[in-house]
Short mmCIF file of C-alpha atoms and ligand atoms in Angstrom, two decimals:
data_model
loop_
_atom_site.label_atom_id
_atom_site.label_comp_id
_atom_site.label_asym_id
_atom_site.label_seq_id
_atom_site.Cartn_x
_atom_site.Cartn_y
_atom_site.Cartn_z
CA MET M 20 -20.09 -11.52 -26.71
CA ASN M 21 -19.64 -7.90 -28.44
CA THR M 22 -18.18 -4.96 -26.06
CA ALA M 23 -21.85 -3.23 -26.11
CA GLU M 24 -23.55 -6.31 -24.51
CA LYS M 25 -20.85 -7.12 -21.75
CA ARG M 26 -22.02 -6.11 -18.23
CA PHE M 27 -19.72 -5.34 -15.48
CA ALA M 28 -20.13 -5.01 -12.11
CA ILE M 29 -17.46 -3.44 -10.32
CA ILE M 30 -17.94 -3.97 -5.82
CA GLY M 31 -17.11 -1.02 -4.39
CA ALA M 32 -16.36 3.23 -5.41
CA GLY M 33 -12.90 3.64 -3.44
CA MET M 34 -9.60 4.55 -5.53
CA SER M 35 -9.93 0.91 -7.21
CA GLY M 36 -13.41 0.83 -7.89
CA ILE M 37 -13.22 4.12 -9.55
CA LEU M 38 -10.34 3.60 -11.64
CA CYS M 39 -11.87 0.24 -13.29
CA ALA M 40 -15.21 2.09 -13.99
CA ILE M 41 -13.59 5.36 -16.25
CA LYS M 42 -11.41 2.61 -17.77
CA LEU M 43 -14.01 0.26 -18.74
CA LYS M 44 -15.99 3.36 -19.80
CA GLU M 45 -12.74 4.88 -21.62
CA ALA M 46 -13.21 1.24 -23.35
CA GLY M 47 -16.94 1.71 -24.61
CA HIS M 48 -18.37 -0.47 -22.36
CA LYS M 49 -22.05 0.26 -21.97
CA HIS M 50 -23.04 -1.83 -19.07
CA ILE M 51 -21.03 -0.72 -16.42
CA ALA M 52 -22.63 -0.75 -12.62
CA VAL M 53 -20.19 0.28 -9.61
CA TYR M 54 -22.17 -0.90 -6.40
CA GLU M 55 -21.09 0.66 -3.01
CA LYS M 56 -22.69 0.35 -0.10
CA ALA M 57 -22.35 3.72 1.21
CA ASP M 58 -23.69 7.00 0.27
CA ARG M 59 -20.46 8.37 -1.29
CA ILE M 60 -17.55 7.42 -3.19
CA GLY M 61 -13.74 7.15 -1.64
CA GLY M 62 -13.48 4.02 -0.03
CA THR M 63 -10.69 4.73 2.61
CA TRP M 64 -10.41 7.88 2.27
CA ARG M 65 -14.36 8.53 3.09
CA ASP M 66 -14.09 5.88 5.95
CA ASN M 67 -11.03 7.54 7.89
CA ARG M 68 -11.59 11.07 9.11
CA TYR M 69 -9.40 11.00 12.19
CA PRO M 70 -7.73 14.14 13.42
CA GLY M 71 -4.06 14.09 11.89
CA LEU M 72 -4.99 11.98 8.82
CA THR M 73 -2.11 12.13 6.14
CA CYS M 74 -1.39 10.26 3.31
CA ASP M 75 2.43 9.18 4.00
CA VAL M 76 3.23 8.51 0.17
CA PRO M 77 3.93 11.53 -1.45
CA ALA M 78 0.38 13.19 -3.30
CA HIS M 79 1.85 13.36 -6.66
CA ALA M 80 2.70 10.02 -6.55
CA TYR M 81 -0.49 8.64 -4.76
CA THR M 82 -2.47 10.18 -8.13
CA TYR M 83 -3.92 8.41 -10.99
CA GLU M 84 -1.14 8.47 -14.03
CA PHE M 85 -4.26 9.90 -16.14
CA ALA M 86 -5.35 12.42 -13.88
CA PRO M 87 -2.41 14.65 -12.35
CA ASN M 88 -3.47 17.01 -9.94
CA PRO M 89 -1.91 20.19 -9.61
CA GLU M 90 -3.72 21.73 -6.72
CA TRP M 91 -2.36 19.24 -4.17
CA SER M 92 -1.03 21.45 -1.17
CA ALA M 93 2.06 20.07 -0.15
CA TYR M 94 4.30 16.77 -0.58
CA LEU M 95 2.37 14.61 1.45
CA VAL M 96 -1.65 15.78 2.13
CA GLY M 97 -4.18 14.94 4.42
CA GLY M 98 -7.29 12.68 3.87
CA ASP M 99 -9.92 15.42 3.25
CA GLU M 100 -7.59 16.80 0.02
CA ILE M 101 -7.37 13.23 -0.99
CA GLN M 102 -11.33 13.00 -0.90
CA THR M 103 -11.85 16.08 -2.74
CA TYR M 104 -9.58 14.81 -5.54
CA PHE M 105 -11.30 11.42 -5.87
CA GLU M 106 -14.66 13.53 -5.93
CA LYS M 107 -13.43 15.68 -8.85
CA VAL M 108 -12.21 12.38 -10.76
CA VAL M 109 -16.00 10.87 -10.63
CA ASP M 110 -17.04 13.67 -11.67
CA ASP M 111 -14.79 15.09 -14.24
CA TYR M 112 -14.79 11.30 -15.91
CA GLY M 113 -18.38 11.14 -15.77
CA ILE M 114 -18.78 7.91 -13.92
CA ARG M 115 -20.85 8.90 -10.85
CA PRO M 116 -23.99 7.98 -13.12
CA LEU M 117 -22.77 4.84 -13.14
CA ILE M 118 -22.49 4.40 -9.23
CA ARG M 119 -25.18 2.71 -7.11
CA PHE M 120 -24.93 4.19 -3.91
CA ASN M 121 -26.24 2.72 -0.42
CA SER M 122 -26.25 -0.84 -2.84
CA GLU M 123 -24.43 -3.26 -0.39
CA ILE M 124 -23.92 -6.87 -2.18
CA ALA M 125 -24.87 -9.76 -0.44
CA SER M 126 -24.41 -12.41 -2.87
CA MET M 127 -23.19 -13.32 -6.35
CA ILE M 128 -23.44 -16.83 -7.62
CA TRP M 129 -21.56 -18.23 -11.30
CA ASN M 130 -24.19 -19.58 -12.91
CA ASN M 131 -22.48 -20.69 -16.51
CA ASP M 132 -21.45 -17.31 -17.89
CA HIS M 133 -22.34 -14.73 -15.51
CA TRP M 134 -22.83 -13.85 -12.30
CA GLU M 135 -25.97 -13.49 -10.40
CA ILE M 136 -26.11 -10.52 -8.20
CA GLU M 137 -28.19 -9.67 -5.13
CA THR M 138 -28.03 -6.43 -2.86
CA ALA M 139 -28.77 -6.78 0.50
CA ASP M 140 -31.99 -4.94 -0.21
CA GLY M 141 -33.17 -7.65 -2.20
CA HIS M 142 -32.27 -5.53 -5.77
CA LYS M 143 -30.92 -8.52 -8.21
CA ASP M 144 -28.70 -7.75 -11.25
CA THR M 145 -26.48 -9.82 -13.41
CA ALA M 146 -23.06 -9.24 -14.64
CA HIS M 147 -20.51 -10.84 -17.14
CA VAL M 148 -17.10 -9.58 -15.22
CA ALA M 149 -17.10 -8.89 -11.38
CA ILE M 150 -14.60 -6.27 -10.40
CA MET M 151 -14.03 -6.85 -6.92
CA ALA M 152 -12.81 -3.24 -5.81
CA THR M 153 -13.59 -3.50 -1.61
CA GLY M 154 -10.53 -2.35 -0.25
CA VAL M 155 -8.19 -4.39 2.54
CA LEU M 156 -8.40 -2.26 5.40
CA HIS M 157 -11.92 -1.96 5.58
CA HIS M 158 -13.43 -3.62 8.55
CA PRO M 159 -12.73 -2.07 12.08
CA LYS M 160 -11.15 -4.20 14.74
CA PHE M 161 -12.02 -3.57 18.07
CA PRO M 162 -9.53 -4.20 20.49
CA ASP M 163 -10.63 -7.28 23.33
CA ILE M 164 -9.83 -5.26 26.55
CA PRO M 165 -12.24 -6.13 29.61
CA GLY M 166 -14.04 -3.64 30.45
CA LEU M 167 -14.25 -1.61 27.15
CA GLU M 168 -17.98 -1.18 27.17
CA ASN M 169 -18.29 0.31 30.53
CA PHE M 170 -16.00 3.72 29.29
CA ALA M 171 -18.01 6.41 30.53
CA GLY M 172 -16.87 9.05 27.96
CA ARG M 173 -16.37 8.82 24.31
CA THR M 174 -14.84 5.59 22.52
CA MET M 175 -14.12 6.23 18.81
CA HIS M 176 -12.49 3.70 16.02
CA SER M 177 -10.26 5.54 14.27
CA ALA M 178 -11.95 4.53 11.20
CA GLN M 179 -15.47 5.79 12.62
CA TRP M 180 -14.52 9.10 13.55
CA ASP M 181 -17.07 11.38 14.77
CA VAL M 182 -15.44 15.00 13.26
CA ASP M 183 -18.20 16.86 14.87
CA PHE M 184 -17.18 15.64 18.18
CA PRO M 185 -15.77 18.47 20.62
CA LEU M 186 -11.75 17.53 21.45
CA ALA M 187 -10.93 20.73 23.24
CA GLY M 188 -9.70 20.57 26.94
CA LYS M 189 -10.18 17.06 26.80
CA ARG M 190 -7.64 14.12 28.16
CA ILE M 191 -7.62 11.52 25.17
CA GLY M 192 -6.14 7.86 25.53
CA VAL M 193 -5.14 6.41 22.15
CA VAL M 194 -5.12 2.80 22.22
CA GLY M 195 -2.46 1.51 19.08
CA ASN M 196 0.36 3.05 17.55
CA GLY M 197 0.31 1.85 13.96
CA SER M 198 0.43 4.59 10.80
CA THR M 199 -3.02 5.97 12.23
CA GLY M 200 -2.15 5.70 16.28
CA VAL M 201 1.17 7.83 15.31
CA GLN M 202 -0.81 10.55 13.15
CA ILE M 203 -3.63 10.98 15.72
CA VAL M 204 -0.91 11.57 18.47
CA THR M 205 1.05 13.51 16.59
CA HIS M 206 -1.54 15.82 15.40
CA LEU M 207 -3.40 15.94 18.98
CA GLY M 208 -0.07 16.25 21.23
CA LYS M 209 1.37 19.04 18.77
CA ALA M 210 -2.29 20.86 19.06
CA GLY M 211 -1.32 20.61 22.81
CA GLN M 212 -3.91 18.25 23.82
CA ASP M 213 -3.21 16.15 27.02
CA ILE M 214 -2.83 12.23 25.36
CA VAL M 215 -1.91 9.13 27.26
CA HIS M 216 -0.56 6.95 24.22
CA PHE M 217 -1.14 3.07 24.92
CA GLN M 218 1.02 1.32 23.07
CA ARG M 219 1.66 -2.63 23.18
CA SER M 220 4.76 -3.04 20.92
CA PRO M 221 7.18 -0.28 20.02
CA GLN M 222 7.10 0.81 16.53
CA TRP M 223 10.42 1.61 14.34
CA MET M 224 9.82 5.19 12.57
CA MET M 225 11.67 6.13 9.51
CA PRO M 226 12.27 10.12 9.20
CA TYR M 227 9.99 11.56 6.51
CA PRO M 228 9.48 15.00 6.38
CA ASN M 229 6.71 16.89 4.66
CA PHE M 230 6.49 20.40 3.15
CA ALA M 231 3.91 22.51 1.68
CA TYR M 232 3.87 23.64 -2.15
CA THR M 233 3.72 27.24 -2.92
CA GLU M 234 1.28 29.03 -5.25
CA GLU M 235 4.37 29.77 -7.57
CA ASP M 236 4.86 25.55 -7.30
CA LYS M 237 1.17 24.76 -8.38
CA ALA M 238 1.30 27.27 -10.64
CA ARG M 239 4.34 25.63 -12.41
CA PHE M 240 2.34 22.39 -12.04
CA ARG M 241 -0.72 23.81 -13.75
CA LYS M 242 1.43 25.00 -16.59
CA SER M 243 3.54 21.77 -17.60
CA VAL M 244 2.58 18.25 -16.34
CA GLU M 245 6.12 17.16 -16.92
CA ALA M 246 6.50 19.61 -13.50
CA ILE M 247 4.54 17.07 -12.40
CA ASP M 248 5.69 14.33 -13.62
CA ALA M 249 9.12 15.05 -12.13
CA ILE M 250 8.05 14.57 -8.51
CA ARG M 251 5.49 11.21 -9.61
CA TYR M 252 8.39 9.55 -11.21
CA ASP M 253 11.19 11.41 -9.30
CA GLU M 254 14.22 8.89 -9.63
CA THR M 255 15.11 8.94 -5.67
CA TYR M 256 11.97 8.38 -4.59
CA TRP M 257 11.56 5.35 -7.29
CA SER M 258 15.04 4.23 -6.12
CA ASN M 259 13.92 4.38 -2.55
CA ILE M 260 10.95 1.97 -3.14
CA ARG M 261 13.27 -0.02 -4.96
CA ARG M 262 15.91 -0.15 -2.49
CA PHE M 263 13.10 -0.68 0.09
CA THR M 264 11.01 -4.15 -1.30
CA THR M 265 14.50 -5.34 -2.08
CA GLY M 266 15.18 -4.91 1.51
CA ILE M 267 12.13 -6.21 2.97
CA THR M 268 12.09 -9.55 0.49
CA ASP M 269 15.85 -9.82 0.75
CA ILE M 270 16.36 -9.38 4.78
CA ASN M 271 20.15 -9.52 4.82
CA SER M 272 20.78 -7.31 1.85
CA PRO M 273 22.54 -4.09 2.46
CA GLN M 274 19.56 -1.97 1.57
CA MET M 275 17.45 -3.69 4.51
CA LEU M 276 20.78 -2.93 6.62
CA GLU M 277 20.12 0.42 5.30
CA ILE M 278 16.95 0.77 6.42
CA GLU M 279 17.77 -0.62 9.92
CA ASP M 280 20.28 1.99 10.61
CA ALA M 281 18.20 4.71 9.61
CA CYS M 282 15.50 3.92 12.09
CA ARG M 283 17.97 3.21 14.96
CA VAL M 284 19.60 6.11 14.36
CA PHE M 285 16.42 7.92 14.60
CA LEU M 286 15.52 6.76 17.41
CA GLU M 287 18.83 7.20 19.20
CA THR M 288 19.17 10.73 18.11
CA ALA M 289 16.05 11.97 18.24
CA ILE M 290 14.63 11.01 21.66
CA THR M 291 17.34 11.88 24.67
CA ASP M 292 15.61 10.49 27.50
CA PRO M 293 17.24 7.14 28.07
CA VAL M 294 13.90 5.33 29.53
CA LEU M 295 11.67 7.06 26.96
CA ARG M 296 13.92 5.75 24.57
CA SER M 297 13.74 2.10 25.86
CA LYS M 298 10.15 2.23 25.90
CA LEU M 299 9.99 2.89 22.34
CA THR M 300 13.04 0.23 21.07
CA PRO M 301 10.90 -2.40 19.38
CA ASN M 302 12.52 -6.05 19.87
CA TYR M 303 11.89 -7.08 16.22
CA ARG M 304 13.31 -6.01 13.06
CA ALA M 305 12.69 -2.47 11.26
CA ALA M 306 9.83 -2.79 8.65
CA CYS M 307 8.87 -6.06 10.07
CA LYS M 308 5.24 -4.34 10.65
CA ARG M 309 4.71 -1.71 8.26
CA LEU M 310 7.13 1.29 9.10
CA ILE M 311 5.75 4.24 10.34
CA TYR M 312 7.10 6.79 8.11
CA SER M 313 6.99 10.10 10.96
CA TYR M 314 9.17 13.38 11.39
CA ASP M 315 7.55 14.35 14.25
CA TYR M 316 5.96 11.54 16.21
CA TYR M 317 9.09 11.40 18.41
CA GLY M 318 9.52 15.38 19.43
CA VAL M 319 5.58 14.87 20.38
CA ALA M 320 5.97 11.89 22.42
CA GLN M 321 8.63 14.21 24.25
CA GLN M 322 6.09 17.04 25.38
CA PRO M 323 5.30 17.06 28.79
CA ASN M 324 0.95 16.93 27.61
CA VAL M 325 1.94 13.12 25.98
CA GLU M 326 2.65 10.18 28.19
CA THR M 327 3.39 7.03 26.79
CA ILE M 328 2.41 3.84 28.19
CA VAL M 329 3.84 0.43 27.53
CA CYS M 330 2.88 -1.58 30.00
CA GLY M 331 -0.11 -2.98 28.92
CA ILE M 332 -3.86 -1.94 29.66
CA ARG M 333 -5.22 -4.19 32.06
CA GLU M 334 -8.93 -3.06 31.66
CA VAL M 335 -11.45 0.05 30.84
CA VAL M 336 -13.55 1.13 33.72
CA PRO M 337 -16.09 4.17 33.64
CA GLU M 338 -13.56 6.66 34.53
CA GLY M 339 -10.75 5.59 32.16
CA VAL M 340 -7.86 3.01 31.49
CA ILE M 341 -6.24 1.12 34.43
CA ASP M 342 -2.95 -0.21 33.13
CA ASN M 343 -0.89 -3.47 33.81
CA GLU M 344 0.87 -1.96 36.82
CA GLY M 345 -2.58 -0.67 38.12
CA VAL M 346 -2.15 3.17 37.35
CA LEU M 347 -5.71 4.09 36.39
CA HIS M 348 -5.35 6.97 33.88
CA LYS M 349 -8.31 9.29 33.95
CA LEU M 350 -9.54 9.84 30.20
CA ASP M 351 -12.58 11.84 28.44
CA VAL M 352 -11.74 10.01 24.98
CA LEU M 353 -10.76 6.72 24.08
CA ALA M 354 -9.43 6.60 20.33
CA LEU M 355 -9.16 2.77 19.27
CA ALA M 356 -6.36 3.28 16.84
CA THR M 357 -6.55 -0.47 16.66
CA GLY M 358 -6.53 -1.57 13.15
CA PHE M 359 -8.50 -3.54 10.73
CA ARG M 360 -10.08 -7.14 10.06
CA THR M 361 -7.35 -7.73 6.91
CA ASP M 362 -8.74 -11.31 6.54
CA ARG M 363 -12.20 -10.08 5.49
CA PHE M 364 -11.28 -9.08 1.44
CA VAL M 365 -14.49 -9.16 -0.47
CA ARG M 366 -16.20 -10.76 2.33
CA PRO M 367 -19.03 -10.64 4.05
CA ILE M 368 -20.30 -11.11 -0.05
CA SER M 369 -21.09 -14.73 -0.10
CA VAL M 370 -19.46 -16.12 -3.57
CA LYS M 371 -20.20 -19.19 -4.91
CA GLY M 372 -18.49 -19.70 -8.45
CA VAL M 373 -18.64 -22.90 -10.76
CA GLY M 374 -20.03 -25.79 -9.01
CA GLY M 375 -21.44 -23.73 -6.56
CA ARG M 376 -17.81 -23.56 -4.97
CA ASP M 377 -17.62 -21.33 -1.74
CA ILE M 378 -15.44 -18.42 -1.67
CA GLU M 379 -15.22 -19.67 2.13
CA GLU M 380 -14.13 -23.14 1.48
CA ALA M 381 -11.37 -21.68 -1.08
CA TRP M 382 -10.44 -19.41 1.11
CA ALA M 383 -10.71 -21.62 4.22
CA GLU M 384 -6.90 -21.78 4.97
CA ARG M 385 -5.83 -18.60 3.68
CA CYS M 386 -7.05 -15.72 1.35
CA CYS M 387 -5.14 -16.25 -1.91
CA ALA M 388 -5.41 -15.61 -5.15
CA TYR M 389 -3.20 -16.01 -8.08
CA MET M 390 -1.04 -13.19 -8.94
CA ALA M 391 -3.59 -11.65 -6.46
CA ILE M 392 -5.92 -11.33 -9.21
CA SER M 393 -7.79 -14.39 -9.88
CA ILE M 394 -9.15 -17.42 -7.85
CA PRO M 395 -9.51 -20.96 -9.83
CA ASP M 396 -13.52 -21.64 -10.38
CA PHE M 397 -14.45 -18.20 -9.90
CA PRO M 398 -13.96 -17.10 -13.59
CA ASN M 399 -14.56 -13.62 -14.31
CA PHE M 400 -14.04 -12.44 -11.12
CA PHE M 401 -10.60 -9.82 -10.68
CA LEU M 402 -9.69 -8.86 -7.29
CA PHE M 403 -8.09 -5.41 -6.78
CA ASN M 404 -5.83 -5.27 -3.73
CA GLY M 405 -6.80 -8.73 -3.29
CA PRO M 406 -4.64 -11.36 -1.15
CA SER M 407 -0.73 -11.04 -2.01
CA SER M 408 -0.90 -8.01 -3.55
CA PRO M 409 1.90 -5.51 -2.70
CA VAL M 410 0.90 -3.69 0.65
CA GLY M 411 3.72 -1.01 2.02
CA ASN M 412 5.02 2.21 1.83
CA PHE M 413 4.02 2.93 -1.54
CA SER M 414 1.45 4.31 -3.77
CA LEU M 415 -1.78 1.75 -4.04
CA ILE M 416 -2.82 3.84 -6.75
CA ASP M 417 0.50 2.78 -8.95
CA VAL M 418 -0.32 -1.02 -7.89
CA ALA M 419 -4.28 -0.88 -8.71
CA GLU M 420 -3.12 0.89 -12.14
CA ARG M 421 -0.56 -1.98 -13.06
CA GLN M 422 -3.53 -4.47 -11.88
CA TRP M 423 -6.14 -2.67 -14.24
CA ASN M 424 -3.57 -3.11 -17.21
CA TYR M 425 -3.43 -6.94 -16.53
CA VAL M 426 -6.97 -7.49 -15.86
CA ALA M 427 -7.56 -5.32 -19.57
CA GLN M 428 -5.71 -7.99 -21.32
CA LEU M 429 -7.38 -10.74 -19.99
CA LEU M 430 -10.59 -9.19 -20.63
CA ASP M 431 -9.26 -8.59 -24.29
CA ARG M 432 -8.51 -12.04 -24.45
CA VAL M 433 -12.48 -13.25 -23.39
CA SER M 434 -12.99 -10.86 -26.06
CA SER M 435 -11.06 -12.40 -28.62
CA SER M 436 -12.07 -15.74 -28.09
CA ASN M 437 -15.33 -17.67 -28.19
CA ALA M 438 -15.08 -18.32 -24.30
CA SER M 439 -17.15 -16.47 -21.68
CA GLY M 440 -14.94 -16.27 -19.20
CA ILE M 441 -11.63 -16.82 -17.87
CA VAL M 442 -9.51 -17.86 -14.92
CA ALA M 443 -6.70 -19.18 -13.37
CA SER M 444 -6.03 -22.69 -13.64
CA GLN M 445 -5.62 -24.93 -10.42
CA ALA M 446 -2.43 -25.97 -11.23
CA ALA M 447 -0.98 -22.42 -11.73
CA PHE M 448 -2.46 -21.23 -8.70
CA ASN M 449 -0.94 -24.33 -6.68
CA ASP M 450 2.37 -23.36 -8.17
CA TYR M 451 2.11 -19.36 -7.58
CA GLU M 452 1.20 -20.48 -3.90
CA ASP M 453 3.64 -22.78 -3.39
CA ARG M 454 6.12 -20.34 -4.43
CA ARG M 455 4.72 -17.26 -2.68
CA ILE M 456 4.48 -18.62 0.52
CA ALA M 457 7.60 -20.19 0.90
CA ALA M 458 9.06 -16.57 -0.36
CA ALA M 459 6.66 -14.60 2.01
CA LYS M 460 8.01 -16.62 4.72
CA ALA M 461 11.61 -15.40 4.00
CA THR M 462 10.19 -11.88 3.68
CA ILE M 463 10.97 -9.17 6.70
CA PHE M 464 7.30 -9.43 7.59
CA GLY M 465 7.55 -12.89 8.22
CA SER M 466 10.77 -12.35 10.56
CA GLY M 467 9.07 -12.26 14.09
CA CYS M 468 6.25 -9.63 14.99
CA THR M 469 2.86 -9.40 14.51
CA SER M 470 1.39 -7.55 11.79
CA TRP M 471 -1.74 -7.41 9.59
CA TYR M 472 0.31 -8.81 7.19
CA LEU M 473 0.42 -12.03 8.52
CA ASP M 474 -2.52 -14.54 7.74
CA GLN M 475 -4.44 -16.67 9.58
CA THR M 476 -1.32 -18.99 9.72
CA GLY M 477 1.09 -16.52 10.19
CA VAL M 478 2.33 -15.75 6.75
CA PRO M 479 2.87 -12.76 5.45
CA ILE M 480 -0.08 -12.06 3.10
CA THR M 481 1.82 -9.66 0.58
CA TRP M 482 3.72 -9.75 -2.11
CA PRO M 483 6.59 -11.25 -1.39
CA TRP M 484 8.84 -10.54 -4.30
CA ASP M 485 10.50 -7.14 -5.06
CA TYR M 486 8.52 -4.21 -6.67
CA ASP M 487 10.13 -4.55 -10.31
CA ALA M 488 8.95 -8.17 -10.10
CA PHE M 489 5.28 -7.03 -9.39
CA ALA M 490 6.10 -4.47 -12.54
CA LYS M 491 6.86 -7.00 -14.79
CA ALA M 492 4.29 -9.31 -13.51
CA MET M 493 1.51 -6.91 -14.50
CA GLU M 494 2.90 -5.86 -17.94
CA LYS M 495 1.28 -8.99 -19.71
CA PRO M 496 -0.22 -12.07 -18.43
CA GLU M 497 1.42 -15.48 -18.50
CA PHE M 498 -2.10 -16.97 -20.37
CA ASP M 499 -0.85 -20.33 -20.43
CA ALA M 500 -1.79 -19.82 -16.35
CA TYR M 501 -5.82 -19.23 -17.79
CA ASP M 502 -8.20 -21.76 -18.42
CA MET M 503 -10.81 -20.07 -20.92
CA VAL M 504 -14.63 -21.09 -19.51
P1 LIG K 718 -1.86 -1.45 12.75
O1 LIG K 718 -1.38 -0.83 11.88
O2 LIG K 718 -2.86 -2.65 12.63
O3 LIG K 718 -2.08 -0.73 14.12
C1 LIG K 718 -2.75 -1.62 14.98
C2 LIG K 718 -2.39 -0.92 16.29
O4 LIG K 718 -3.36 -1.39 17.62
C3 LIG K 718 -0.97 -1.65 17.06
O5 LIG K 718 -0.32 -0.97 17.46
C4 LIG K 718 -1.67 -2.69 17.68
O6 LIG K 718 -0.61 -3.36 19.04
C5 LIG K 718 -2.42 -2.02 18.33
N1 LIG K 718 -3.75 -3.17 18.95
C6 LIG K 718 -4.75 -4.03 17.98
N2 LIG K 718 -4.99 -4.62 19.00
C7 LIG K 718 -5.17 -4.26 20.28
C8 LIG K 718 -5.26 -4.88 21.80
N3 LIG K 718 -6.47 -5.68 22.00
N4 LIG K 718 -4.69 -4.22 22.54
C9 LIG K 718 -3.54 -3.44 22.40
N5 LIG K 718 -3.27 -2.75 21.19
C10 LIG K 718 -3.74 -2.78 20.24
O7 LIG K 718 -3.55 -0.43 12.19
P2 LIG K 718 -3.38 1.24 11.19
O8 LIG K 718 -2.46 1.73 12.58
O9 LIG K 718 -5.00 1.76 11.55
O10 LIG K 718 -3.12 1.05 10.25
C11 LIG K 718 -3.39 0.25 9.54
C12 LIG K 718 -3.07 0.10 7.73
O11 LIG K 718 -3.33 1.30 7.20
C13 LIG K 718 -1.50 0.90 8.08
O12 LIG K 718 -0.15 -0.19 8.43
C14 LIG K 718 -1.37 1.37 6.48
O13 LIG K 718 -1.15 0.03 5.88
C15 LIG K 718 -2.56 2.12 6.71
N6 LIG K 718 -2.26 3.42 6.87
C16 LIG K 718 -1.97 4.07 6.22
C17 LIG K 718 -1.52 5.81 6.33
C18 LIG K 718 -0.54 6.40 5.44
O14 LIG K 718 -0.39 7.45 5.79
N7 LIG K 718 -0.50 5.83 4.24
C19 LIG K 718 -2.55 6.09 7.28
C20 LIG K 718 -2.86 5.32 8.21
C21 LIG K 718 -2.92 3.95 7.77
P3 LIG K 718 0.25 -4.52 18.13
O15 LIG K 718 1.27 -3.88 16.80
O16 LIG K 718 0.90 -4.79 19.23
O17 LIG K 718 -0.42 -5.58 17.37
#
């Protein structure tokens, strides 16, 4: 089939979907449909609008390689600015007309050489290639706290924040202390808001200062892309990423000990009150849960307007929250920074591959994909930021760009053959999973804590090798691992 006839469906107009649409358009493809269930692009940056939302990856590294942005206001920028960047890229690269908004995909069925696709409102389409850019941190997780529905004030999940709801003068309970809860508490606490922060397990923190770019900096970035690249490819930044991923995959390495030391010293020097310090000391190793990057949280936690509760929540009542020591904390707002259902990936879309094989069956034990990209029996079905894709404290844009490089080569292989599709072989998949699971259990994520990095069987779902191994794997597919269909 020639390029002009091939039909592509990209599911999701977030960071990865936008990337793939641009790349396919630039490659000359004419039939590209981006299905987006919401009425705006942006994925995670559209959904998350909680106070204090900031990307803890340097902005110039959290940018498409082909679309540098001299206007970033700071080293680390807020969610609104990132959303604006994506909106601009979508227009600059002319892909908005390809996006079908308010179109939630309900089902996908492989039929001989193509996918039959149906949206929730009954629209039918076909595609030879499906690109699943549905994100991982997408389905909000609500805590199973008794009485939650009885709260008389306003309850908001961090990913469903009502930005028009006035917070001034309100006493706010924040449940959860992952990256999100810490950002909310830091922001609102700094603003002088009364906060009660309910933490189930303390978190390790890495000090990570932010700073604004001056007008002179931005003028320099506008004039020369090299000035931007100096930040994006900064040796210190990349050396930190390499040391970090070496540390988390080799848990007794000097790199891991360096991370642990930095977190311990930060806690010990930043928190002066021994009672609070003890409350905030985790009983698991640093980076077992996603490491929190924050420069200001410890300072805010010591302010008189911020109370930290670590004894757990007994129940929610109309007036507020009763903790496990029986103390009632009266509240006006309950912010649920309780994370996401990270076991979903492409679901709830119903996906049936070769011979009607259901993705629910393929993923009955755990979500998995060869090289995080391809699942046997699901040809021309490519996952971005899917199961076993790297997650951590680095740029997911960089990850997606490398994944695109890999997928583009799979697509080229199909185009240059008589086949209609390509899919990971069962043998390659089994071998990959055996190696991946063994390696994953030995990473810091498997060292004894709960986190969204663990699948339902307790195995870390992230890329278990270091970042260089991922970069190398994405340079060129091992085509022997694939079957042509
Ligand atoms: P998260 O890391 O999954 O944290 C959820 C928090 O809610 C944890 O503290 C958890 O406690 C708590 N929790 C969950 N259920 C609870 C319950 N029933 N009762 C009490 N506490 C409960 O979620 P997140 O903070 O939204 O972050 C998710 C991911 O989003 C991050 O790891 C990161 O990858 C991404 N993110 C990135 C940035 C960035 O700057 N790049 C910012 C925000 C988020 P336990 O730890 O005890 O389970």
